[in-house]
mmCIF file of C-alpha atoms in Angstrom:
data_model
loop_
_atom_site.group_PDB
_atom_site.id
_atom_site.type_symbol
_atom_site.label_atom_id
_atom_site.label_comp_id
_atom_site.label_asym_id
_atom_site.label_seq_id
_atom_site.Cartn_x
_atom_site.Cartn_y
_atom_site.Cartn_z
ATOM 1 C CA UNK A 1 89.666 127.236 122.229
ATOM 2 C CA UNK A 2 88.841 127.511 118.733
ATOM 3 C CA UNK A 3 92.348 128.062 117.575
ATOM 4 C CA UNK A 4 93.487 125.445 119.734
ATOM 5 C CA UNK A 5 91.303 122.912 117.431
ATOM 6 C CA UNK A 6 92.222 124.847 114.350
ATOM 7 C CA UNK A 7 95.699 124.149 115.511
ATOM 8 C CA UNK A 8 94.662 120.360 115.802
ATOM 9 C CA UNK A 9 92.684 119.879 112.800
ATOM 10 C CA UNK A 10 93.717 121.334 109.190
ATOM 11 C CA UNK A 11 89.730 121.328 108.194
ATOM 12 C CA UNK A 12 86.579 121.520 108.861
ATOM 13 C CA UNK A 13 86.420 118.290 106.915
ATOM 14 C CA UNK A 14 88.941 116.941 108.898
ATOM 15 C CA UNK A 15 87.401 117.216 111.909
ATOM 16 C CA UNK A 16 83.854 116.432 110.915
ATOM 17 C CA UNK A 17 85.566 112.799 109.445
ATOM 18 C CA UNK A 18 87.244 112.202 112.934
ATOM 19 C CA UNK A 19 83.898 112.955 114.371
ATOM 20 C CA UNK A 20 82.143 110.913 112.438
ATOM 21 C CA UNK A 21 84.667 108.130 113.441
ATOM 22 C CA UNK A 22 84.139 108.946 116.721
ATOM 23 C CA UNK A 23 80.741 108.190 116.698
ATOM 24 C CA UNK A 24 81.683 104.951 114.303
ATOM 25 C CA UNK A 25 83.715 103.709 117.421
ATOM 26 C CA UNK A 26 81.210 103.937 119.681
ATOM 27 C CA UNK A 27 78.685 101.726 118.093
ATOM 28 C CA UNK A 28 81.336 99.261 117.775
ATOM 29 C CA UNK A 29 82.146 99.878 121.623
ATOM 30 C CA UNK A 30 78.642 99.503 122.617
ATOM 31 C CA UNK A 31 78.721 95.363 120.574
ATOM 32 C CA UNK A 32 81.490 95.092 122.526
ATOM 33 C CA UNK A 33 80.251 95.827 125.653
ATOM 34 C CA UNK A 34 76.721 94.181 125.382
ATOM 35 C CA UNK A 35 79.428 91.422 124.724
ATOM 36 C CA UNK A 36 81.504 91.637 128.116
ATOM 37 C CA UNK A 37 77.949 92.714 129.623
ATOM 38 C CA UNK A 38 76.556 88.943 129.245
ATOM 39 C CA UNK A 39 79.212 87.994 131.518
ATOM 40 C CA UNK A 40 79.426 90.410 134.327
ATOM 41 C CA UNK A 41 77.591 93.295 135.319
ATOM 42 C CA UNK A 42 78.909 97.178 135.447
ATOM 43 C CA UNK A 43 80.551 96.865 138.504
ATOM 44 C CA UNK A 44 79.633 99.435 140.652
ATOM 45 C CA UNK A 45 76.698 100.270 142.632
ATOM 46 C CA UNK A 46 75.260 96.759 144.281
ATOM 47 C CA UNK A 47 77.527 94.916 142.083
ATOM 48 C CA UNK A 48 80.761 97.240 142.992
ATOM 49 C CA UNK A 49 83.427 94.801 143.625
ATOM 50 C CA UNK A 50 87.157 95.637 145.211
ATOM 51 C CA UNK A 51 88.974 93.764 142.218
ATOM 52 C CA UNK A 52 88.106 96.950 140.229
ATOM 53 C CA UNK A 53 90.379 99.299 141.906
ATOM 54 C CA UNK A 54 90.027 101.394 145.732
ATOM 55 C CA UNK A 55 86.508 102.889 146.241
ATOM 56 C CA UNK A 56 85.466 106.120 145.478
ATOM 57 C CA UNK A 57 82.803 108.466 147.371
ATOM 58 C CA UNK A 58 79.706 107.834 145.650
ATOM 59 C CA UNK A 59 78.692 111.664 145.488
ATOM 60 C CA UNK A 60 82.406 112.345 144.635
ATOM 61 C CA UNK A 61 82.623 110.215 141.768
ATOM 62 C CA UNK A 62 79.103 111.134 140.547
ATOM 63 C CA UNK A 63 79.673 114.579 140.461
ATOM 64 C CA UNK A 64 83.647 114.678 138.767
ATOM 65 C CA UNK A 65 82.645 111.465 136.456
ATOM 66 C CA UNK A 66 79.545 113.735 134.954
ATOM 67 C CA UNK A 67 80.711 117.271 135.124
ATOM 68 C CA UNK A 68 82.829 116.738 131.530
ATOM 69 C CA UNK A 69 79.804 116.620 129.862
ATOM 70 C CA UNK A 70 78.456 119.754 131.303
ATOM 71 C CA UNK A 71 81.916 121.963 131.252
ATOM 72 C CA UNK A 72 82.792 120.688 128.025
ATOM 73 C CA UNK A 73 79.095 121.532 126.000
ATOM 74 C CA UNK A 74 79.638 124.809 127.955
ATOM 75 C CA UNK A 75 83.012 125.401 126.447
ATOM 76 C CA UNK A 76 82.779 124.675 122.842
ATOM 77 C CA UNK A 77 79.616 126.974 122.969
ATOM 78 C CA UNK A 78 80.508 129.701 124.417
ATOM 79 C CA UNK A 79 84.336 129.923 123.667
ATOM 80 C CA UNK A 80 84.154 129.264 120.516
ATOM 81 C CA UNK A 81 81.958 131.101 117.304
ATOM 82 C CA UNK A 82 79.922 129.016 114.469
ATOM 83 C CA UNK A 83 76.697 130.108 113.027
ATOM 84 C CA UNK A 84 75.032 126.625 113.406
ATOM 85 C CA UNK A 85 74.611 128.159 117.220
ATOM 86 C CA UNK A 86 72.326 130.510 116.466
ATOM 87 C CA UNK A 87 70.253 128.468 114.529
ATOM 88 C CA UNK A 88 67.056 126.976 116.854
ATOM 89 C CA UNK A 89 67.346 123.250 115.981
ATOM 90 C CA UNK A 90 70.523 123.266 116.958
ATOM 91 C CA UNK A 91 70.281 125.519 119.998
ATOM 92 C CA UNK A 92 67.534 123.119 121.307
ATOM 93 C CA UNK A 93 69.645 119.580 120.666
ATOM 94 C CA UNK A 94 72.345 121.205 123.139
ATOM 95 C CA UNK A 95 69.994 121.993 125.844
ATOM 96 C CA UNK A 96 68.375 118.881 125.984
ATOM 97 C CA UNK A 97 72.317 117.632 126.166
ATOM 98 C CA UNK A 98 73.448 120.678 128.425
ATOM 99 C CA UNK A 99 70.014 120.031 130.792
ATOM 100 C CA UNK A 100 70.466 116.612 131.334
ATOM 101 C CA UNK A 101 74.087 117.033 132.238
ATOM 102 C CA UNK A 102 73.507 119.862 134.351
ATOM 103 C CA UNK A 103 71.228 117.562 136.660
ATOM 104 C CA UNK A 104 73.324 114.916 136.556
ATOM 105 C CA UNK A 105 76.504 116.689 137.526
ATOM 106 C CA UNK A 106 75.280 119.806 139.483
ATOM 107 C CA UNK A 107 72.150 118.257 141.582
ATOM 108 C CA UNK A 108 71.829 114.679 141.545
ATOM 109 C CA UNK A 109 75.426 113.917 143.030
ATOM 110 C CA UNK A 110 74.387 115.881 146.433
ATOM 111 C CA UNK A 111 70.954 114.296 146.373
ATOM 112 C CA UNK A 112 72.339 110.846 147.004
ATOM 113 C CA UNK A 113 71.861 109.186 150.152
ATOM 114 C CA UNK A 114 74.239 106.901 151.515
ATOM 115 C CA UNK A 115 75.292 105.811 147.829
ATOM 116 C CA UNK A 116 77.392 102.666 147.882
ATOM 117 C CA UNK A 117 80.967 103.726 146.431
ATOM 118 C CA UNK A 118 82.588 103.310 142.947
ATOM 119 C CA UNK A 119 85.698 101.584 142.285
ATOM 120 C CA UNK A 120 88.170 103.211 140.559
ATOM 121 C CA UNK A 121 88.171 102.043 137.306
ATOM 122 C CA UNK A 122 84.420 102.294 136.967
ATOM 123 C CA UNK A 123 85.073 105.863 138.069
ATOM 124 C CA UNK A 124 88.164 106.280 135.466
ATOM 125 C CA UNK A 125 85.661 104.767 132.669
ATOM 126 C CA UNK A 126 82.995 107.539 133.441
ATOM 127 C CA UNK A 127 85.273 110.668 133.257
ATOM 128 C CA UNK A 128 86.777 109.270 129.583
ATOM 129 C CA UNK A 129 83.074 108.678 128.376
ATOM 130 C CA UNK A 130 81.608 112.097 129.484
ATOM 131 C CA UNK A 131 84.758 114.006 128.229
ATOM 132 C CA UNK A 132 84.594 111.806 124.769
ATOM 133 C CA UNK A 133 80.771 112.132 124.124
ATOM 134 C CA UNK A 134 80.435 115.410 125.382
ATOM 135 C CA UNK A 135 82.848 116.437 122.912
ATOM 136 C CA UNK A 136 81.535 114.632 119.927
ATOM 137 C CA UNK A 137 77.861 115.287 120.387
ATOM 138 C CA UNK A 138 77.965 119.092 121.107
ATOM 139 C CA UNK A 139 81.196 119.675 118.928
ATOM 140 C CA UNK A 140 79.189 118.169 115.676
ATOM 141 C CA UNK A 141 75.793 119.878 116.964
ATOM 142 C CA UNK A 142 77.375 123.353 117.550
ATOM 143 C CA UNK A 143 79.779 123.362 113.852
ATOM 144 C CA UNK A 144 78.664 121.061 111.786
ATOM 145 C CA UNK A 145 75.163 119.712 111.748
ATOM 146 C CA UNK A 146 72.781 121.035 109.405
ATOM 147 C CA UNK A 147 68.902 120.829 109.708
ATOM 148 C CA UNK A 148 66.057 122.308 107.442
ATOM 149 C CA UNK A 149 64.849 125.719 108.098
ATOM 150 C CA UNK A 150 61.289 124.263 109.095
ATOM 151 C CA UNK A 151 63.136 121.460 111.345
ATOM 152 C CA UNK A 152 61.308 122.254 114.426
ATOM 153 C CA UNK A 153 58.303 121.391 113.249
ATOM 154 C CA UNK A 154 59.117 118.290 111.557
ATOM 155 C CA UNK A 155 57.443 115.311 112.852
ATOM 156 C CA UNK A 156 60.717 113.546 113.968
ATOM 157 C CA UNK A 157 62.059 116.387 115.870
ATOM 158 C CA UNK A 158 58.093 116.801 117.698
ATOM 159 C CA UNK A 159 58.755 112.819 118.418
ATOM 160 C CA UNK A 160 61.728 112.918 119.657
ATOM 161 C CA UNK A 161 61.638 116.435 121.645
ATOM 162 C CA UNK A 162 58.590 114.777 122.885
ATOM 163 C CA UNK A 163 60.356 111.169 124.120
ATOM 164 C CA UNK A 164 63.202 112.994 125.268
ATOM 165 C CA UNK A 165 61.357 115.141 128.090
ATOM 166 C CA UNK A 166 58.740 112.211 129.006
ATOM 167 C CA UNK A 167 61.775 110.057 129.708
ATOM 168 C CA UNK A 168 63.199 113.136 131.639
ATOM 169 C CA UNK A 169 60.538 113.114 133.617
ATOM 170 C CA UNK A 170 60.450 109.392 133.809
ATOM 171 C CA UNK A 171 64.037 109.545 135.130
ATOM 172 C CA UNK A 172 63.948 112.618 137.680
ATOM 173 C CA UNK A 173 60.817 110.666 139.298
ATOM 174 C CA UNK A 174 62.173 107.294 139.478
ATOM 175 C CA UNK A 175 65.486 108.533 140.777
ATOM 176 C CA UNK A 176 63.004 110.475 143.477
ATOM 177 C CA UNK A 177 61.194 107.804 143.946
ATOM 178 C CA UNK A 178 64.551 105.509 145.084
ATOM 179 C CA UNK A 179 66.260 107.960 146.955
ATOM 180 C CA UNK A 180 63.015 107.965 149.686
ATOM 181 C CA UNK A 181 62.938 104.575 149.540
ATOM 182 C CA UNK A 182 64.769 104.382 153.430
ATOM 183 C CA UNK A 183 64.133 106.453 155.910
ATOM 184 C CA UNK A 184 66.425 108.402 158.047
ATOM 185 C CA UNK A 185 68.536 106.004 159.757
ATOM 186 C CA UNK A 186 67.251 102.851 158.078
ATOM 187 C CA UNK A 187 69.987 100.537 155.937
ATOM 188 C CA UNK A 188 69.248 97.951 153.445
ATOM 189 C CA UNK A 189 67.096 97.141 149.940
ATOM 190 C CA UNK A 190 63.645 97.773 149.546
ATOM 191 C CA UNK A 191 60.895 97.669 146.615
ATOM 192 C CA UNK A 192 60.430 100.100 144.831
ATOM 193 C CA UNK A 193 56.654 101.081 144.124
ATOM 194 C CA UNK A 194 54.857 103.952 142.673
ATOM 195 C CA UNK A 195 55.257 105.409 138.913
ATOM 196 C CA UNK A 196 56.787 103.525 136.037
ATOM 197 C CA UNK A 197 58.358 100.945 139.019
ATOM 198 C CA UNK A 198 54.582 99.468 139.188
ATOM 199 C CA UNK A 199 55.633 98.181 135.645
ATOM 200 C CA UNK A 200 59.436 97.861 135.516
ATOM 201 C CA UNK A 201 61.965 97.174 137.609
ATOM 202 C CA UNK A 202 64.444 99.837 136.019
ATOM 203 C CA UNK A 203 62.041 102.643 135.675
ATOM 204 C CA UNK A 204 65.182 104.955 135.995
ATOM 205 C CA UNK A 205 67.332 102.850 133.239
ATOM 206 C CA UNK A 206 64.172 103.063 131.022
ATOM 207 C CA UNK A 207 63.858 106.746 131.338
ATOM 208 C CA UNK A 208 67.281 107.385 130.545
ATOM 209 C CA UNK A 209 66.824 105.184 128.108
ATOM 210 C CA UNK A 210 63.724 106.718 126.239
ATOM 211 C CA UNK A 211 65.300 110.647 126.993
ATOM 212 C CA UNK A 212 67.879 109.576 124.654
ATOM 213 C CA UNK A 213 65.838 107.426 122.280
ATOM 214 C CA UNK A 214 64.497 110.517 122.035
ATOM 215 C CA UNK A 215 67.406 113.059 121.275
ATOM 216 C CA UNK A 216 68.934 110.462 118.954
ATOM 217 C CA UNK A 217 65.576 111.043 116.891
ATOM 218 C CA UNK A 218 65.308 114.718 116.930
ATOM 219 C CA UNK A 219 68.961 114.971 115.948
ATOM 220 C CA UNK A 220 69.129 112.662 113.319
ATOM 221 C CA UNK A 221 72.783 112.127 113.094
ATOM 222 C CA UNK A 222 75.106 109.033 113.469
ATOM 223 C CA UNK A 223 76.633 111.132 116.209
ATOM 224 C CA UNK A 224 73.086 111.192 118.986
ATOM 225 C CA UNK A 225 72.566 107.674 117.387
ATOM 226 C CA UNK A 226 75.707 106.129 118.365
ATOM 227 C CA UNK A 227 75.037 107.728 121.726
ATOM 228 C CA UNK A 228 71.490 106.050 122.617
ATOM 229 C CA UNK A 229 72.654 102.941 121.170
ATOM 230 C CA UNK A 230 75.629 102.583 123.808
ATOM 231 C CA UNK A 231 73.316 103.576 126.433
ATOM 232 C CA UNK A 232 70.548 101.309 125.643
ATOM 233 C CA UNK A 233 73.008 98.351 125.910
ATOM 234 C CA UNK A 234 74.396 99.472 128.979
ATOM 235 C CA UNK A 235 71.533 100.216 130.838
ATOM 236 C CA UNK A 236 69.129 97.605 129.224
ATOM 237 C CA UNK A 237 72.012 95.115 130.537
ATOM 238 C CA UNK A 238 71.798 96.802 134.529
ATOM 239 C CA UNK A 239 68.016 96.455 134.160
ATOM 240 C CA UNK A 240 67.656 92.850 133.531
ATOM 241 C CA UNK A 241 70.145 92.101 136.555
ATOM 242 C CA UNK A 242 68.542 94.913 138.683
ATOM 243 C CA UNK A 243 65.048 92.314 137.869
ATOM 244 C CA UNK A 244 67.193 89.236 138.280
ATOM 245 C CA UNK A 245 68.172 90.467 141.936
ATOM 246 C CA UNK A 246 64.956 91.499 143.006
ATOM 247 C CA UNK A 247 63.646 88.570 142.269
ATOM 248 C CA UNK A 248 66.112 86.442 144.262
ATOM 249 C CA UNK A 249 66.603 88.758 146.983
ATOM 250 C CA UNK A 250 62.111 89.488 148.134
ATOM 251 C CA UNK A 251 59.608 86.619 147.925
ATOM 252 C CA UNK A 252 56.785 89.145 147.545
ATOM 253 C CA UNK A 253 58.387 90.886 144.670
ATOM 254 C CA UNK A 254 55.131 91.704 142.126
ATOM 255 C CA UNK A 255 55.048 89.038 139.525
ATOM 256 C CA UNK A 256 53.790 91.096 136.921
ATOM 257 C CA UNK A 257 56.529 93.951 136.928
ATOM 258 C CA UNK A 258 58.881 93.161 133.831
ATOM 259 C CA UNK A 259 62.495 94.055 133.663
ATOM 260 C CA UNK A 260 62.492 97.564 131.251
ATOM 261 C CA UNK A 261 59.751 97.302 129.211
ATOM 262 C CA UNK A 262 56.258 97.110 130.381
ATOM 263 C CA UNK A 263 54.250 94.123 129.794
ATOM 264 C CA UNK A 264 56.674 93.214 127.176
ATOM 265 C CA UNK A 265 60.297 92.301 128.865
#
């Protein structure tokens, strides 16, 4: 693999500039989409719609649409040789990507119960995303990014190390917490109740959210950056209308809960 992106890159430099561009792009993608976001929601999930291509099985398209960004990491790691892999700050930014992905690909899809499907270009959309950030964040953190010998223990990397597990744990609960929301047999929406969902109506998004809030600041690039940035405005944007159709949809929804942040908004 490594002389196959010799082969398509004449320099390190090279490839660190198209990297950095690649991270470039996606800040501009994620203005753009907070853009088209103000006038329709992701569609898929409660707001899949059939104009968006055929459906796809839920647990299907979970577990193809996330697997890139597991197989790829895995790849550029192990098939290919840099120094910056041995070094610990580095070695700990991939796991936290590698472990997240790993979930997301390898358990979560068969956890899913009765998951409505995704249309086909939602689906389509997913695979390009996890191939192209997979790529860029674990390509830059496994050959190119550089950190202080005493990284570790700088504050930033304690913060965001710190940020990035709470909001995994945030996450893994709240998607725990959904998925028993129905019993066997039983069809339909209910509220959600118990950890951060006494607070928020997208405890979930605001995990995810906060897990890479996190990364972003322990890996102090434009690369982890660019990442939580597109994430924030896609998820923040899912949940304000998950809040918006609670709302509408139970009376005796709890006036309190806010959208994402708690007490705040």
């Amino acid at each position: 693999m490594d002389a196959l992106l010799s082969r398509l890159f004449s320099s390190e430099e090279e490839e660190l500039y198209i990297l950095d561009c690649m991270a470039y792009l996606m800040i501009i993608m994620a203005f753009g989409t907070f853009v088209s976001l103000l006038f329709e929601n992701v569609p898929y999930g409660r707001y899949a719609s059939s104009k968006y291509g055929f459906p796809v099985n839920a647990r299907f398209a979970w577990f193809v649409q996330e697997i890139p960004a597991f197989l790829i990491p895995l790849c550029l790691v192990v098939w290919t040789s840099s120094a910056k892999t041995s070094l610990l700050p580095n070695q700990l930014l991939i796991a936290m990507f590698v472990c997240h992905y790993a979930q997301r690909s390898l358990i979560y899809p068969f956890l899913i119960r009765g998951g409505k499907p995704t249309p086909f270009v939602s689906f389509v959309l997913a695979i390009v995303f996890c191939i192209y950030n997979g790529y860029m964040q674990i390509r830059y953190l496994s050959h190119y990014a550089e950190y202080p010998a005493d990284w570790v223990t700088h504050p930033c990397f304690i913060a965001g190390s710190v940020l990035w597990l709470l909001g995994c744990l945030v996450n893994l609960h709240s998607d725990h917490i959904l998925r028993n929301l129905r019993k066997p047999g039983e069809t339909g929406y209910k509220i959600p109740k118990g950890g951060m969902f006494e607070y928020v109506s997208g405890a979930n998004f605001l995990g995810e959210i906060t897990e890479w809030a996190g990364f972003a600041l322990a890996g102090h690039s434009v690369h982890s950056s660019a990442f939580a940035i597109f994430t924030t405005v896609v998820l923040t944007s899912r949940a304000v209308a998950h809040h918006k159709w609670y709302i509408a949809k139970f009376e005796d929804y709890p006036k309190s809960r806010k959208a994402l942040i708690p007490f705040v908004f």
